[in-house]
Short mmCIF file of C-alpha atoms and ligand atoms in Angstrom, two decimals:
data_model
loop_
_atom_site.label_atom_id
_atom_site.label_comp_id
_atom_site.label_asym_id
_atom_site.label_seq_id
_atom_site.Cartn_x
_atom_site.Cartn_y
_atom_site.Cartn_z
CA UNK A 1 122.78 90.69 240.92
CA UNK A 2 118.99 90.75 242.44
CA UNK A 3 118.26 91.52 245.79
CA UNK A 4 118.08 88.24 248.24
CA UNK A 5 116.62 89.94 251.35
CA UNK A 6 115.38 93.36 252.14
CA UNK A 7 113.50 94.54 255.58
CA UNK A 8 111.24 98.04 255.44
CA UNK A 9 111.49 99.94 258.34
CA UNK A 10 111.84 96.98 260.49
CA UNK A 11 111.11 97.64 264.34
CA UNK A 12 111.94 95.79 267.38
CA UNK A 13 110.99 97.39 270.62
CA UNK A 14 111.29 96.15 274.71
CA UNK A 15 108.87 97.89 276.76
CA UNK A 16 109.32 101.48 275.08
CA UNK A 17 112.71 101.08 274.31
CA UNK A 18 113.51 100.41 270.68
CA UNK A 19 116.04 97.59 270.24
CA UNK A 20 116.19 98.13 266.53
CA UNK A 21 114.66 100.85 264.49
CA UNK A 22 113.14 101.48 260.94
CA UNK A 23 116.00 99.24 259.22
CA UNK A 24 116.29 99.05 255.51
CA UNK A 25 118.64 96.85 254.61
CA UNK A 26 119.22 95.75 251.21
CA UNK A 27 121.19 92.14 250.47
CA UNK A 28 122.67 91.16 247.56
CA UNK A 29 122.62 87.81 245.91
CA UNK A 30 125.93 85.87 246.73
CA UNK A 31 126.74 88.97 248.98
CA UNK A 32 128.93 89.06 252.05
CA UNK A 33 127.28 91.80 254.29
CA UNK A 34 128.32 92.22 257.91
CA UNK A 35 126.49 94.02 260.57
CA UNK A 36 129.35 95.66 262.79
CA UNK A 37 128.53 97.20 266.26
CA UNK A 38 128.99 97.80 269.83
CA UNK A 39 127.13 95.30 272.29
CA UNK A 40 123.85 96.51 272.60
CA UNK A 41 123.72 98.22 269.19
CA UNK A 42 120.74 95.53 268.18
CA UNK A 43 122.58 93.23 266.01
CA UNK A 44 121.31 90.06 267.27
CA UNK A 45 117.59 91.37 267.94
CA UNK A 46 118.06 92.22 263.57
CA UNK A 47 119.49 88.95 263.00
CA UNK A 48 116.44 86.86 265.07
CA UNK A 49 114.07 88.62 263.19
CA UNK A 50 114.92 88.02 260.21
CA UNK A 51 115.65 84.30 260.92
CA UNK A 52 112.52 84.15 262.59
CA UNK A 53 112.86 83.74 265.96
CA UNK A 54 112.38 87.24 267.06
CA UNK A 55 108.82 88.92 266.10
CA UNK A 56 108.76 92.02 264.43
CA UNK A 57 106.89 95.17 265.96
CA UNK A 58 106.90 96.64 262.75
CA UNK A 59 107.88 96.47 259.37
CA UNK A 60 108.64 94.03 256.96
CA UNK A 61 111.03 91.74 255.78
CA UNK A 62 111.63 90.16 252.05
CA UNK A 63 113.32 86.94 250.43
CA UNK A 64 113.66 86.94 247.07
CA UNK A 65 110.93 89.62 246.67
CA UNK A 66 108.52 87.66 249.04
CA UNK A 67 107.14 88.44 252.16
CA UNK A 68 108.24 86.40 254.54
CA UNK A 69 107.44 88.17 258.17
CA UNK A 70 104.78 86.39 259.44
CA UNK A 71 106.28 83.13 258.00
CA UNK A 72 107.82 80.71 260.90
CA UNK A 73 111.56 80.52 261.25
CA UNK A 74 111.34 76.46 259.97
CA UNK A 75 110.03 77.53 256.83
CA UNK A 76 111.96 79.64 255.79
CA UNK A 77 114.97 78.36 254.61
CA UNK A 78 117.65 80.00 256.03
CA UNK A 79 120.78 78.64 257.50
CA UNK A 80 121.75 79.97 260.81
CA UNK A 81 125.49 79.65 262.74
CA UNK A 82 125.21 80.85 266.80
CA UNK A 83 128.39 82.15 268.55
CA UNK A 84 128.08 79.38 271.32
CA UNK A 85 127.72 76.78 268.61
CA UNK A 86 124.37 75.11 269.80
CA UNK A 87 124.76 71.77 268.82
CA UNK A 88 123.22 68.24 269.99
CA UNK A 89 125.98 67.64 273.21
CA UNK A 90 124.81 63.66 272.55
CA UNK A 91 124.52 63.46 269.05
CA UNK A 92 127.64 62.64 266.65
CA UNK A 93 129.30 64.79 264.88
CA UNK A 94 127.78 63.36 261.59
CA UNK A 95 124.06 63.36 263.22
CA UNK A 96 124.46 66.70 264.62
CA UNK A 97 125.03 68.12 260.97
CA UNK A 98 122.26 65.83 259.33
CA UNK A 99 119.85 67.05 261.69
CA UNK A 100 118.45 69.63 259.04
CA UNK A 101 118.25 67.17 256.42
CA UNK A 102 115.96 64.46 258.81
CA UNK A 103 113.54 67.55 259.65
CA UNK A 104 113.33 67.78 255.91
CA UNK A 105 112.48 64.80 255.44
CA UNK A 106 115.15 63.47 253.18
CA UNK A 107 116.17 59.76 252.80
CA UNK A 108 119.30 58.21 254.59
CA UNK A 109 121.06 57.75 251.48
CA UNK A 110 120.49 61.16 250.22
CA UNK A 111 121.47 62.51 253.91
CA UNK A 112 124.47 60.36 253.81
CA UNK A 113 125.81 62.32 250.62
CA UNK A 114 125.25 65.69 251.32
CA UNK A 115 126.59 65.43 254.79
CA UNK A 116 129.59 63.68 253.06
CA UNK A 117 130.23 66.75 250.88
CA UNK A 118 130.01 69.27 253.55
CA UNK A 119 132.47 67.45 256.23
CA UNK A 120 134.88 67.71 252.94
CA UNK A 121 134.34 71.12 252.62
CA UNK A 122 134.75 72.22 256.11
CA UNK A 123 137.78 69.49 256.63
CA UNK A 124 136.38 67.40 259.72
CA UNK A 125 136.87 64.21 257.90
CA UNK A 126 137.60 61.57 260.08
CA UNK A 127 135.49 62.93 263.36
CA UNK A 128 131.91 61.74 262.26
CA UNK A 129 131.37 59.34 265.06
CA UNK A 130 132.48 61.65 267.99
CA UNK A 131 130.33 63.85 269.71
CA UNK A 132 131.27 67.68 270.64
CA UNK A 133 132.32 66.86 273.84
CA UNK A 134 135.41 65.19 272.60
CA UNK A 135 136.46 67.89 269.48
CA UNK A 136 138.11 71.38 270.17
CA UNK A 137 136.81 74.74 269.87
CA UNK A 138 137.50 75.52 266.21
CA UNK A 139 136.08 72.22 265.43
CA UNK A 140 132.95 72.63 266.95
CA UNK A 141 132.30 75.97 264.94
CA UNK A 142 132.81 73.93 261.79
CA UNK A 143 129.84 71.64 262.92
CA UNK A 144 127.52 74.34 263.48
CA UNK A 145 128.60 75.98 260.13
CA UNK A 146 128.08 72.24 257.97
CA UNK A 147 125.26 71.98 260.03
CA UNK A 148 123.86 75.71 258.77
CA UNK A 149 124.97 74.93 255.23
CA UNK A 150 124.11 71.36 254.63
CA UNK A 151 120.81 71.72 253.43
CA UNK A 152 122.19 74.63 250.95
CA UNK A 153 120.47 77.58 252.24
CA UNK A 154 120.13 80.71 250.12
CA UNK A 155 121.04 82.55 252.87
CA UNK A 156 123.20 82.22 255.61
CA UNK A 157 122.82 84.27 258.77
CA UNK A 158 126.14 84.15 261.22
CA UNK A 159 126.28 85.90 265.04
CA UNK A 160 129.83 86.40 266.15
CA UNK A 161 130.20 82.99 265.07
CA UNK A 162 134.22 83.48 266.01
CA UNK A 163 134.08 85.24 268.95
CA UNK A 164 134.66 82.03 271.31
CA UNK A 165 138.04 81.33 269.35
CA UNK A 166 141.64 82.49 269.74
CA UNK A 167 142.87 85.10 267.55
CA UNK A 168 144.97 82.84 265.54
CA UNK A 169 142.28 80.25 264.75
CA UNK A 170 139.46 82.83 264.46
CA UNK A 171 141.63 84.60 261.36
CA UNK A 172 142.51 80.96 259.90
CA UNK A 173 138.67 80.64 260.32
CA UNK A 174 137.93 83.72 258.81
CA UNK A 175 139.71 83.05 255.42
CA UNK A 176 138.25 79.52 255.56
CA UNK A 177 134.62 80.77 255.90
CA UNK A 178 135.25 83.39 253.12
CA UNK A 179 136.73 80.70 250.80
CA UNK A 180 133.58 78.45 251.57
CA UNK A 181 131.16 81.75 251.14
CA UNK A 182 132.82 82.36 247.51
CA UNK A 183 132.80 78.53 246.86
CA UNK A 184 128.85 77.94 247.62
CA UNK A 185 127.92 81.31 246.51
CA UNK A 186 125.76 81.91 249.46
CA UNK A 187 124.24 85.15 250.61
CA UNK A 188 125.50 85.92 253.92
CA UNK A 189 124.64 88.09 256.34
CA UNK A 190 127.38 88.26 258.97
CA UNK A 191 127.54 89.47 263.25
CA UNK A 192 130.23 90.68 264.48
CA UNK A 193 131.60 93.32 267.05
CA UNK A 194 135.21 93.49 266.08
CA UNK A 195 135.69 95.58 263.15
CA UNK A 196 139.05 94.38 261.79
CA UNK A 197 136.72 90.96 261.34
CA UNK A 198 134.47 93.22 259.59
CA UNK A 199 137.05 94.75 257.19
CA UNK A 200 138.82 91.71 256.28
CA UNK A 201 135.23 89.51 255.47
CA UNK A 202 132.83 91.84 253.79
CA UNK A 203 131.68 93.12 250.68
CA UNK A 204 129.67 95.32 252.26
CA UNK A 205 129.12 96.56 256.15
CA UNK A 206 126.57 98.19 257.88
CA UNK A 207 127.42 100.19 261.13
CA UNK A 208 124.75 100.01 263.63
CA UNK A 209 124.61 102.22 266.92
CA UNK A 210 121.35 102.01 269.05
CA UNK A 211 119.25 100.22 266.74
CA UNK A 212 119.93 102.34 263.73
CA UNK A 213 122.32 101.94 260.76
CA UNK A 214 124.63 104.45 260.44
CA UNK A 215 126.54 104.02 257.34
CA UNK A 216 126.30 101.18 254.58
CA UNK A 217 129.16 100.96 252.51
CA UNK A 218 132.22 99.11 251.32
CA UNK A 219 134.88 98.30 253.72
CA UNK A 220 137.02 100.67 252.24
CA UNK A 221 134.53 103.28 252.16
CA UNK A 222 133.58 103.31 255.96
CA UNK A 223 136.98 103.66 256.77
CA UNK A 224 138.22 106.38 254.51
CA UNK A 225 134.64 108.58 253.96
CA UNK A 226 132.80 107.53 257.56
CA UNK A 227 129.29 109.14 257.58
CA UNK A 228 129.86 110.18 260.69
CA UNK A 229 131.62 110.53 264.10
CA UNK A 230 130.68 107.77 265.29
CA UNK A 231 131.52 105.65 262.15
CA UNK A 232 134.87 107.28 262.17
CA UNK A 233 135.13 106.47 265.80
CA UNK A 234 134.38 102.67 265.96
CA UNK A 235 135.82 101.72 262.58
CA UNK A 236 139.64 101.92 262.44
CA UNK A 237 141.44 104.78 264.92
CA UNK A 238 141.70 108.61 264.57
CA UNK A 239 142.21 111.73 266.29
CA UNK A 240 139.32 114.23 267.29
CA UNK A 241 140.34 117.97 267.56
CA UNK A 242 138.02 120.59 268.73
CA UNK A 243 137.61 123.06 265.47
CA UNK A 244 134.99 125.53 264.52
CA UNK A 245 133.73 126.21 260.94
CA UNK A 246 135.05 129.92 259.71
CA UNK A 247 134.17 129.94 255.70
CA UNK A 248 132.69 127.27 253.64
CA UNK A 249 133.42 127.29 250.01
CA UNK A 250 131.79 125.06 247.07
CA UNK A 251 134.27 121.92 247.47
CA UNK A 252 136.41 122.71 250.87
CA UNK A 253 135.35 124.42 253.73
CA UNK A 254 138.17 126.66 256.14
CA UNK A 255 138.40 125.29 259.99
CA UNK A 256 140.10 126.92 262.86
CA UNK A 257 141.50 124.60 265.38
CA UNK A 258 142.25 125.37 268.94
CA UNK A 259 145.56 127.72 268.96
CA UNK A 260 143.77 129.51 265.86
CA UNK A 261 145.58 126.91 263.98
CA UNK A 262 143.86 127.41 260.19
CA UNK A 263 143.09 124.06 258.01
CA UNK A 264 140.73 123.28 255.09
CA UNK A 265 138.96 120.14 255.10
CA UNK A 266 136.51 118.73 252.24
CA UNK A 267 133.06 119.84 252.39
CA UNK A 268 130.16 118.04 254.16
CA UNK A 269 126.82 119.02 254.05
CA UNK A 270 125.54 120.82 257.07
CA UNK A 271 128.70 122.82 257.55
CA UNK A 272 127.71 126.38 258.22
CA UNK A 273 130.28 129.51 259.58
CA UNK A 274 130.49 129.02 263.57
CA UNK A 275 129.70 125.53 263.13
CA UNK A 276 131.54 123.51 266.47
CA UNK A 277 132.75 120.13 265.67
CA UNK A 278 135.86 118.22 265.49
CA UNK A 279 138.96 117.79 263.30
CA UNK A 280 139.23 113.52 262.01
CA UNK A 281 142.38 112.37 260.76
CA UNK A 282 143.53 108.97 261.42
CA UNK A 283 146.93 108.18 262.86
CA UNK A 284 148.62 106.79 260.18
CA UNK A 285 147.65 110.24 257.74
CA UNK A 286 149.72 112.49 260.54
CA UNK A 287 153.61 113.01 259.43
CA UNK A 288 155.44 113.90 262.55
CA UNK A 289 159.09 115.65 261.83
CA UNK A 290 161.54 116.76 265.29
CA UNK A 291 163.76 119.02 263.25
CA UNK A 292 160.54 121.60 262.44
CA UNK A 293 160.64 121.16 258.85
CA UNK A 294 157.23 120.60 257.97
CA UNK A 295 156.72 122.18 254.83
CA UNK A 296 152.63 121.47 253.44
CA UNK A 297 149.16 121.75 255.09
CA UNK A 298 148.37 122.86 258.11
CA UNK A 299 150.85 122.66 261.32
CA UNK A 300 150.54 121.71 264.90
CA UNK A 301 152.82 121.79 267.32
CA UNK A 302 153.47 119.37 270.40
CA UNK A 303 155.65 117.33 272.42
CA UNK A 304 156.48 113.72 272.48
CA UNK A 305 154.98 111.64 275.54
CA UNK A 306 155.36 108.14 274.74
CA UNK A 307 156.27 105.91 272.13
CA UNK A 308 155.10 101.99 271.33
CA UNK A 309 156.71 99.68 269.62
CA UNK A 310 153.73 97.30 268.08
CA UNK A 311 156.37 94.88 265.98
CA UNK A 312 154.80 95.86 262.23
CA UNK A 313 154.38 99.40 263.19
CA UNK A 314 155.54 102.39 265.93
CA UNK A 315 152.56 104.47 267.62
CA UNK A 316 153.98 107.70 269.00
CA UNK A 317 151.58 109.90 271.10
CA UNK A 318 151.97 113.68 271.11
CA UNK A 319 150.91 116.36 273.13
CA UNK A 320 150.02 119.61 271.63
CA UNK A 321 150.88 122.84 272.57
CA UNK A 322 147.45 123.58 273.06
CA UNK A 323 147.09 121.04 275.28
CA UNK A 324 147.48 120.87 278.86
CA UNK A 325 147.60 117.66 280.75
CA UNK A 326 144.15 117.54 281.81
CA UNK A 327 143.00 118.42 278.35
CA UNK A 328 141.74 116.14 275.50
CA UNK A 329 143.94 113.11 274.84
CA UNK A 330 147.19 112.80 273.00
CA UNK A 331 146.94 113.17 269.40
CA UNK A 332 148.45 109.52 267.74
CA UNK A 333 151.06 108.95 265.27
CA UNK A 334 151.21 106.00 263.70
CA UNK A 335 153.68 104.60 260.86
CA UNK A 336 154.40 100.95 259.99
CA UNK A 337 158.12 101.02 259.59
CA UNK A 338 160.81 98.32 259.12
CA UNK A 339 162.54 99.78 261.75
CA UNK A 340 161.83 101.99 264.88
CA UNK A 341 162.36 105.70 263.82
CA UNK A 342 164.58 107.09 266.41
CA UNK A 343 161.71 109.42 268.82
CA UNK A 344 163.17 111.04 271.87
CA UNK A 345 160.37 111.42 274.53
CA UNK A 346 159.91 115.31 275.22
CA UNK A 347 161.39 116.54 272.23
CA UNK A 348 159.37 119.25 270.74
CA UNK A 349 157.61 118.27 267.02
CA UNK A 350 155.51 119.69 264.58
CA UNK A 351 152.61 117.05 263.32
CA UNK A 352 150.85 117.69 259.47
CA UNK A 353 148.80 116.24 257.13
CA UNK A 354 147.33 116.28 253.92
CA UNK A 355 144.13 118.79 253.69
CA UNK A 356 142.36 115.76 251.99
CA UNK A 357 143.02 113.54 254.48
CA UNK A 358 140.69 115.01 257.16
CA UNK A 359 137.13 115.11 257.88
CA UNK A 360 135.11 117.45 259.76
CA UNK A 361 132.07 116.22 262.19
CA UNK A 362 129.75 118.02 264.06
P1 ADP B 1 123.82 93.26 270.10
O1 ADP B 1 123.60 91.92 269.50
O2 ADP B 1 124.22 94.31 269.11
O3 ADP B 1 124.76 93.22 271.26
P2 ADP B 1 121.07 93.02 270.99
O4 ADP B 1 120.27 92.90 269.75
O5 ADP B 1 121.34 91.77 271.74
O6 ADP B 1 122.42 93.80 270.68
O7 ADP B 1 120.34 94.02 271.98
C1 ADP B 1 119.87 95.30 271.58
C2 ADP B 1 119.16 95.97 272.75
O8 ADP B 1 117.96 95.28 273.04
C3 ADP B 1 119.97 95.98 274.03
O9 ADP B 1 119.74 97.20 274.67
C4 ADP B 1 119.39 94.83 274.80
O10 ADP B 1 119.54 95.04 276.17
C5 ADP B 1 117.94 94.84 274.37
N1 ADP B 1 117.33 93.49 274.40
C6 ADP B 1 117.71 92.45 273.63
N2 ADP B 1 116.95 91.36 273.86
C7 ADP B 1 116.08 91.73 274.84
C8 ADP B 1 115.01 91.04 275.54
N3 ADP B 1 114.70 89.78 275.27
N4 ADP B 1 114.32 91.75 276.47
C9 ADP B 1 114.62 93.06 276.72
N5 ADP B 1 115.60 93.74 276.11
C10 ADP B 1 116.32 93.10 275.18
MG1 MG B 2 124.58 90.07 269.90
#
């Protein structure tokens, strides 16, 4: 597969402040890559660029192995959905998604047709003639997307395109715009804060903080081998514990946590002896027993606090011994049981996990 769109070092700065900086970003043909995080982290301002409507302070940005940076946003060919759906409040449904097509110039019978296919394929047959005043939310969104597609686009750029939906029509939507993505076999380049959106969409995501990408990777590998503590923070939950670096060997390095506690985590580069950082293991990689028989890895000892049920899964927060209650929070427990385990709050446990299961940060 060739690359669709690349930027070099692209730069977007207000004032002195830099928006986005020095992004290389590498698309895929027929790819699925989302852009995943926090407001403010410069998604849009990356997104306008690259459709156009946002000028570049520096760098560059390539279709197809063309420079398009200095080209305007109408000519270059890209579809683009909005989160607040931006369409025509007096045009029909049907005008509203040939309105590409007549700025292109095409004839009425030609427009008729492909606007015809799309309504199939996003299933609003039957609304042409109304205007978005009189469809619902989800139906709107499926506008704006026939709109971005009808004029098949090699690329298709989406910003939190979902986020004005309920949670049960913004997953129905989600496996709908997947299924169309993997039908038309357009590139897409996808928005989004919410990172279970991100996991359940993408081929591959990039994390952005403060303008800069912090890890690229498959869904599966931000979650289980995050870059670093902030990926492991914003992507998925886990539990930070204080721990200093005492011996580093060729694959594994030796941590102490607080208490002394000893543990070995796999190596990561920049680990040196005395090295301060934190423990990462993610709630549902800690085994919690009551009766103290924790045989393997390292062991921690706490209390119980509180306990949630969550319907598909039971969330029990500990306090460690090495705790006190003004002290870093809770350490999380998380298993997704058929039933509730039986947890009585104050009872005194021991929490482990697997060695290769954790991650060390600085
Ligand atoms: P996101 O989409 O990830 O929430 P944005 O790209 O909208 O982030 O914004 C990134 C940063 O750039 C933020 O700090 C924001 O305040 C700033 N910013 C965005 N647009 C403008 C603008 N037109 N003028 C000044 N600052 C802006
Ligand atoms: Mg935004």
């Amino acid at each position: 597969m060739g690359t669709k769109l690349f930027t070099k070092d692209l730069s977007k700065f207000y004032d002195t402040v830099a928006a986005v900086s020095r992004i290389n970003l590498d698309i895929k043909e027929g790819e699925f890559l989302t852009l995943l995080g926090p407001s403010g982290s410069g998604k849009t301002t990356l997104l306008t660029m690259i459709a156009g409507f946002t000028r570049a302070n520096r760098g560059k940005i390539f279709m197809d192995g063309t420079d398009i940076t200095s080209l305007p946003a109408h000519r270059r060919d890209i579809g683009m959905v909005f989160q607040n759906y931006a369409l025509f409040p007096h045009m029909s449904v049907f005008d509203n998604i040939a309105y590409p097509l007549k700025l292109r110039n095409l004839s009425a019978a030609k427009r008729h047709l492909l606007v015809q296919e799309v309504i199939e394929m996003v299933r609003l047959n039957g609304l042409e003639k109304r205007i978005p005043a009189e469809i619902s939310g989800g139906q709107k969104q499926r506008v704006a997307l026939a709109r971005a597609i009808v004029f098949k686009p090699p690329i298709l750029l989406m910003d939190e395109p979902l986020s004005a939906l309920d949670k049960k029509l913004r997953e129905h939507m989600q496996l709908e715009l997947k299924s169309i993505q993997e039908r038309t076999g357009v590139t897409v380049l996808y928005v989004t804060h919410d990172q279970e959106e991100a996991l359940t969409m993408s081929s591959r995501i990039a994390v952005m903080d403060r303008g800069k990408i912090q890890q690229v990777g498959t869904p599966a590998e931000v979650y289980h081998t995050p870059a670093n503590r902030f990926v492991a923070d914003f992507i998925g939950e886990t539990n930070f514990l204080p721990a200093r670096v005492e011996n580093v060997f060729d694959a594994t390095a030796n941590l102490r946590l607080a208490g002394q506690v000893p543990c070995t985590v796999p190596k990561t580069p920049g680990m040196t002896p005395g090295t301060q950082g934190v423990l990462s293991v993610r709630p549902e990689n800690l085994f919690f027993s009551q009766d103290g028989n924790e045989s393997t890895g390292p062991v921690l000892t706490g209390k119980i606090q509180d306990s949630l049920f969550l319907g598909d899964a039971f969330k029990c927060f500990i306090r460690l011994s090495q705790q006190d209650e003004t002290g870093p929070p809770p350490v999380v427990v998380m298993k997704r049981f058929g039933r509730m385990p039986q947890v009585t709050p104050k009872t005194r446990v021991t929490i482990g996990w697997n060695p290769s299961d954790a991650q060390f940060f600085i």
